[in-house]
Amino acid sequence: MKITVTGIGPGGEAFMTPQALEALQACDVLAGYDVYVDLVRHLCPGKQIIRTGMRRERERCALALEAALAGNNVAFVCSGDAGVYGMAGLMLETAANHPEVTIEVVPGITAACFSAALLGAPLMHDFAVISLSDLLTPWETIVKRLRLAAEADFVICLYNPRSKKRRDQLDTAIRLILEHRLPETPSGYVKNAGRPGQEAHICTLAELPGQAIDMFTTVLIGNSQTRIINGRLVTPRGYAL
Ligand code: SAH
């Protein structure tokens, strides 16, 4: 009776930790969002599969709990890290009245770290991760966090930057950040990190709204110290050279 909420990293199995792989191999039931289940099912053939579509998070957790209560060892997969906009929190909440079910959280490489590595070393100093999705967070809260993170000179990493329904929010976010940061601030974005079609681009903050940024993209915005060194994005930590 166990659920292992497992972060599988950004995509390919090369980026999955041995601990995550072990969880997949040890399970009886593989559960998760369709796309992530399909990314890993070949690694654990013959398992029972519970897959649900987008926005079915509550149902996904309830089904995983049901399978565990029936005596199964469930691997519940999430992309990136299970506890960063993943399912770890909702799974713990869903199982609140079932202390007999062991819930283990297995971390994975989150999109911010993987994307930062492709671009250079932009997250070397204090940074803030902000999701632009207002499905679960009021837009006013997002605006406040963007403003204050920009004012406090955090490196800013944006998740869920733009969807088909939310075309303008990235542009608004950049406009808010520009109130506290220079237009030429070195920035970048990574699309499909660790998956087929991976792209990494460096540009200025002011150029970000014009880029082909979508829901499978992570955006990184430098702080006042971030520089470009040999084509890589670097936020100095302050060591004297
Ligand atoms: N748990 C995930 C984040 C889920 S939120 C993690 O830790 O990475 C979904 C957002 O994460 C996407 O809109 C995108 O901004 C970012 N993201 C997730 N996977 C990505 C990938 N492979 N490449 C680029 N961005 C990604």
Short mmCIF file of N, CA and C in Angstrom, two decimals, residues 7 42 56 59 71 85 88 131 139 166 177 190 193 223 235-236:
data_model
loop_
_atom_site.label_atom_id
_atom_site.label_comp_id
_atom_site.label_asym_id
_atom_site.label_seq_id
_atom_site.Cartn_x
_atom_site.Cartn_y
_atom_site.Cartn_z
N GLY A 7 9.00 12.18 -9.85
CA GLY A 7 9.40 13.17 -10.86
C GLY A 7 10.29 12.47 -11.86
N HIS A 42 7.47 2.18 -21.48
CA HIS A 42 8.37 1.15 -22.01
C HIS A 42 9.44 0.74 -20.98
N ARG A 56 -7.37 16.64 -15.19
CA ARG A 56 -8.11 15.64 -14.41
C ARG A 56 -7.31 15.30 -13.17
N GLU A 59 -9.09 13.57 -10.07
CA GLU A 59 -9.48 12.21 -10.41
C GLU A 59 -8.24 11.29 -10.44
N GLY A 71 -4.25 -2.51 -2.33
CA GLY A 71 -3.07 -3.31 -2.00
C GLY A 71 -1.92 -3.18 -2.98
N TYR A 85 5.03 22.44 -9.02
CA TYR A 85 3.84 22.44 -9.87
C TYR A 85 3.52 21.01 -10.33
N ALA A 88 2.66 16.05 -6.14
CA ALA A 88 2.98 15.58 -4.78
C ALA A 88 2.04 16.18 -3.73
N SER A 131 4.77 30.94 -12.01
CA SER A 131 3.94 30.37 -13.07
C SER A 131 2.96 31.44 -13.53
N TRP A 139 -4.89 36.17 -11.05
CA TRP A 139 -3.93 36.94 -11.86
C TRP A 139 -3.31 38.08 -11.04
N ARG A 166 -4.14 31.95 -23.43
CA ARG A 166 -3.56 33.07 -22.68
C ARG A 166 -2.41 33.65 -23.49
N ILE A 177 8.00 43.56 -15.52
CA ILE A 177 9.40 43.36 -15.12
C ILE A 177 10.26 44.51 -15.63
N VAL A 190 13.90 28.10 -23.19
CA VAL A 190 14.17 26.74 -23.65
C VAL A 190 12.84 26.06 -23.92
N ALA A 193 12.64 21.06 -23.48
CA ALA A 193 13.89 20.65 -22.83
C ALA A 193 13.93 19.14 -22.64
N ASN A 223 19.13 38.86 -13.71
CA ASN A 223 19.02 40.00 -12.79
C ASN A 223 19.95 41.11 -13.29
N THR A 235 24.96 34.42 -14.38
CA THR A 235 24.71 35.36 -13.28
C THR A 235 25.87 35.20 -12.30
N PRO A 236 26.75 36.20 -12.20
CA PRO A 236 27.90 36.05 -11.30
C PRO A 236 27.44 35.93 -9.85
#
